[in-house]
Amino acid sequence: MTNRPTTVTITGGGGQIGYALMFRIAAGDMLGPDVPVRLRLLEIPHGMRSAEGAALELQDCAFPLLREIEITDDPLTAFDGTHIAMLVGARPRSAGMERADLLAANAGIFGPQGAAIGAVADDDVRVVVVGNPANTNALIAAASAGPDVPVERFTALTRLDHNRAVGQLAETLQVGAGEIADVVIWGNHSATQFPDVSHAILPDGMPVLEALAERLGGRDAATAWLDDVFIPRVAKRGAEIIEVRGSSSVASAANAAIDHVRDEQLGTRRGMTSAAVVSHGEYGVPEGLVCSFPVISRGDGYEVVEGLDLDERARQRVAASVDELVAERDAVRALGVL
Ligand code: NAD
Ligand code: LMR
């Protein structure tokens, strides 16, 4: 029996992350080896030729799972009946642009896209926002979709931050990345985020904090490494990539978006992961903010893992990032968007 094709819409399909995403999705890396895919690429007129070129290359790969590629600059066509919407295209910050200008420019993109999703997407649509500022763009899209799409369907990507944290720990502990479970990213996809290892474990159940103390010469040395090296490195990794590469992360961002959707659709495998989801007040985060939390999925969307202990310092770090999300939400409200 052949599975029904899943329709996946990528906005910014002519851009860098779009290019890195579409070949892996068409190869089955996101939805599995048995699920045929219909790809829709949404672009603005300026990006259409680039998306068209990518589509030619997709055809030349002869992927058995790829059933159709459609390129459009019309959101209603792009999201018509879509099952998975990956909102990547965004207005980048340009020289001299204030944060409020950036939020306003992106509200002009994510508002209409959210409305189009509400109007024409599949009843069970899932949306992940990658384009920055990702959490607040997701908030805008969710608010614009209207009552037909539950807000839980809208998420923003912090899996890249999660994977970055795991990568740093794996290198320091000299273990495979797959051996580290239960790392958590809290807050905003920005330098205020809190990468938290206090619940993380290795396969034998050994807490990562203990393994770090063993490796680095005691608890105090481990705490100093976490505060002075690990947390700033992970939180500012996006800027580090921009400085070294000359442009922002692409393949790692696409990989994280694929991890995010795969786990949401097929279920998390070992322990918790991180995703920004709409708060229902968990851990005291104001309702309605799109905030990164510890999450699991049973194959039907992400749910927040509740009841984790946070010490006073951790609570302060989470609060600082949540304050930034509140400020972004208030700036968008002041524009009359929410
Ligand atoms: P890019 O400039 O290469 O591509 C963006 C594409 O979006 C362009 O082709 C542009 O024409 C298109 N676009 C702009 N407005 C659009 C609209 N209204 N509808 C459809 N398409 C539109 O950028 P990129 O490297 O692919 O990055 C995309 C976004 O992802 C940026 O905002 C970047 O900051 C963000 N990002 C997020 C993460 C994360 O972890 N959340 C990581 C890396 C990058
Ligand atoms: C990233 O995390 O790589 C992106 O969000 C780019 C950035 O500005 O940090």
Short mmCIF file of C-alpha atoms in Angstrom, two decimals, residues 33 70 91 99 111 116 118 166 173 182 201 204 206 230 237 244 287 297 308 320 324 331:
data_model
loop_
_atom_site.label_atom_id
_atom_site.label_comp_id
_atom_site.label_asym_id
_atom_site.label_seq_id
_atom_site.Cartn_x
_atom_site.Cartn_y
_atom_site.Cartn_z
CA PRO A 33 11.39 6.45 3.98
CA GLU A 70 5.22 23.83 -6.95
CA ARG A 91 13.20 40.08 6.60
CA ARG A 99 14.50 46.11 16.72
CA GLY A 111 0.74 38.07 9.89
CA ALA A 116 -3.37 32.24 4.87
CA GLY A 118 -5.81 29.69 8.89
CA VAL A 166 24.71 18.72 22.94
CA LEU A 173 33.05 14.90 27.80
CA ASP A 182 17.67 15.63 28.48
CA ILE A 201 22.17 12.32 31.69
CA ASP A 204 24.22 4.72 32.31
CA MET A 206 25.11 9.32 35.22
CA PHE A 230 29.31 26.68 27.77
CA ARG A 237 26.85 30.49 18.59
CA VAL A 244 33.59 32.85 11.00
CA GLU A 287 0.35 32.53 28.83
CA SER A 297 6.19 14.23 21.51
CA LEU A 308 11.44 19.83 36.59
CA ALA A 320 15.67 37.10 31.90
CA GLU A 324 12.89 39.65 26.49
CA ALA A 331 6.60 45.97 20.90
#
